[in-house]
Amino acid sequence: KLIEYTYLYYGAGLEKKELSTKIELGSDTEITPLEENGIEIYNENDIKIWCMGVREDIAGDSVIMLLIRNNRDLEIEIDPVDDTSTVNGIEMGVSVYGADVSPNKYCMMEIDVSANYLETHDIKEITKASLLVEIFDENYEEVAITTLYIKTK
């Protein structure tokens, strides 16, 4: 079995680059699709998004991890709309970068929630969040404007 990973990133001159690597596994190796470990939170317009859980980063902030699958024939861009996020039902600022997803590929998107915000609002564990996003294709045609209702468990 041959698995190919493709990474989309931006070079020093902000040009878009792609790096691919292939891994060969033994024929008896069972592969579980990554999305089976997540909670589906969006499934429209040939785009699927799963919440893969929450992790803590090196600074002690909580990071909500989203897996995006673009089943379209065009690259898509997912951009958060500023000041539209909630965590456990409380409006609060989060740090999130948009995601560019190549056609028929996966991408990870992370929502960073400051430990200070969580402490200020006495949140011990993130169980749900919401975020308004705009989705465009590579021709800058709007695909959707939607609120992602994220369940972490």
C-alpha atoms as one frame of an Amber mdcrd trajectory, in Angstrom:
protein
   0.000   0.000   0.000   1.322   3.388  -0.977   0.234   6.516   0.899   1.020
   9.962  -0.456   1.099  13.083   1.732   1.053  16.512   0.123   1.871  19.674
   2.052   0.820  23.080   0.770   2.861  25.986   2.134   4.102  29.447   1.241
   7.745  30.217   0.473   9.725  33.243   1.627   8.424  35.287  -1.316   4.851
  34.193  -0.443   4.696  31.972  -3.512   2.560  28.875  -3.039   4.554  25.639
  -2.914   3.643  21.991  -2.644   5.742  19.217  -1.155   4.788  15.552  -1.564
   6.135  12.447   0.054   5.165   8.799  -0.326   5.234   6.072   2.288   4.988
   2.411   1.399   3.316   0.121   3.913   3.182  -3.644   4.005   0.252  -5.199
   2.170  -1.274  -6.488   5.423  -1.259  -3.042   7.110  -4.741  -1.834   7.985
  -5.336   1.856   7.388  -8.069   3.688   9.274  -9.206   6.898   7.597  -8.245
   9.834   9.792 -11.734  11.314   9.718 -13.114   8.249  11.511 -11.439   9.625
  14.645 -13.199  12.992  14.380 -16.664  14.504  14.780 -18.209  15.670  11.514
 -19.237  19.339  11.792 -19.757  20.339   8.141 -20.745  18.398   5.018 -21.914
  20.619   2.170 -20.713  21.848  -1.227 -18.368  18.836  -1.598 -16.465  19.969
   1.506 -16.315  18.055   4.783 -14.926  19.282   8.090 -14.308  17.247  11.242
 -13.242  18.300  14.732 -10.281  16.108  15.618 -10.098  17.221  19.250  -8.335
  19.765  21.420  -4.654  19.809  22.275  -2.506  22.082  24.409   0.329  23.959
  22.713   3.726  24.837  24.147   2.416  28.163  25.535  -0.412  26.426  27.407
  -3.114  27.642  25.010  -5.834  25.263  23.848  -5.914  24.414  20.144  -9.060
  23.088  18.462  -7.964  20.931  15.517 -10.133  20.770  12.395  -9.608  18.387
   9.481 -10.889  19.665   6.132 -11.537  17.515   3.053 -11.979  19.337  -0.265
 -13.826  17.010  -2.671 -14.109  19.748  -5.299 -12.125  20.049  -8.515 -10.886
  23.531  -7.529  -8.717  24.676  -4.648 -10.698  26.275  -1.823  -9.832  28.894
   0.768 -11.512  28.949   4.167 -11.259  32.300   5.939 -12.514  33.063   9.453
 -14.626  36.189   9.932 -13.158  38.309  12.751 -14.974  38.643  16.088 -17.500
  35.874  15.416 -16.250  33.076  17.666 -17.630  31.489  20.799 -16.149  28.930
  23.163 -18.538  26.996  25.414 -21.211  29.556  24.470 -19.147  32.596  25.515
 -18.071  35.146  22.906 -14.305  35.473  22.885 -11.460  36.214  20.563  -9.527
  33.317  19.106  -6.526  33.153  16.824  -7.171  31.286  13.614  -5.541  31.397
  10.214  -7.400  30.579   7.051  -6.733  27.356   5.206  -6.019  26.683   1.528
  -7.049  23.182   0.507  -5.971  21.674  -2.824  -8.550  19.837  -4.944  -9.446
  16.396  -3.567  -7.032  16.785  -0.635  -7.078  17.175   3.146  -5.814  20.058
   5.273  -5.598  20.810   8.998  -6.881  24.111  10.405  -6.284  25.122  14.011
  -8.215  27.473  16.277  -5.999  28.796  19.070  -7.797  29.769  22.293  -5.711
  31.726  24.777  -5.247  30.172  28.209  -5.852  33.668  29.626  -9.297  33.831
  27.976 -10.178  30.413  29.316  -9.040  31.330  32.819 -10.871  34.685  32.742
 -14.123  32.895  31.855 -13.460  29.954  34.212 -13.458  27.427  31.358 -11.653
  24.241  32.379 -12.420  22.244  29.224 -13.546  23.232  25.740 -16.611  21.174
  24.789 -18.014  23.316  21.988 -17.153  26.341  19.891 -18.458  28.229  16.891
 -16.766  30.208  14.155 -18.157  32.058  11.136 -16.165  31.264   7.991 -16.221
  32.283   4.349 -15.334  29.649   1.762 -14.117  30.681  -1.693 -12.809  28.696
  -4.636  -9.577  29.486  -6.486 -11.516  31.812  -8.829 -12.671  33.829  -5.793
 -16.234  32.594  -6.294 -18.086  32.321  -3.005 -18.865  28.709  -2.104 -20.440
  29.359   1.317 -20.624  31.634   4.307 -21.433  29.436   7.258 -21.041  29.089
  10.990 -19.106  26.005  12.035 -20.683  24.552  15.161 -17.846  22.586  16.666
 -18.289  19.764  19.164 -15.056  18.525  20.682 -16.442  15.349  22.295
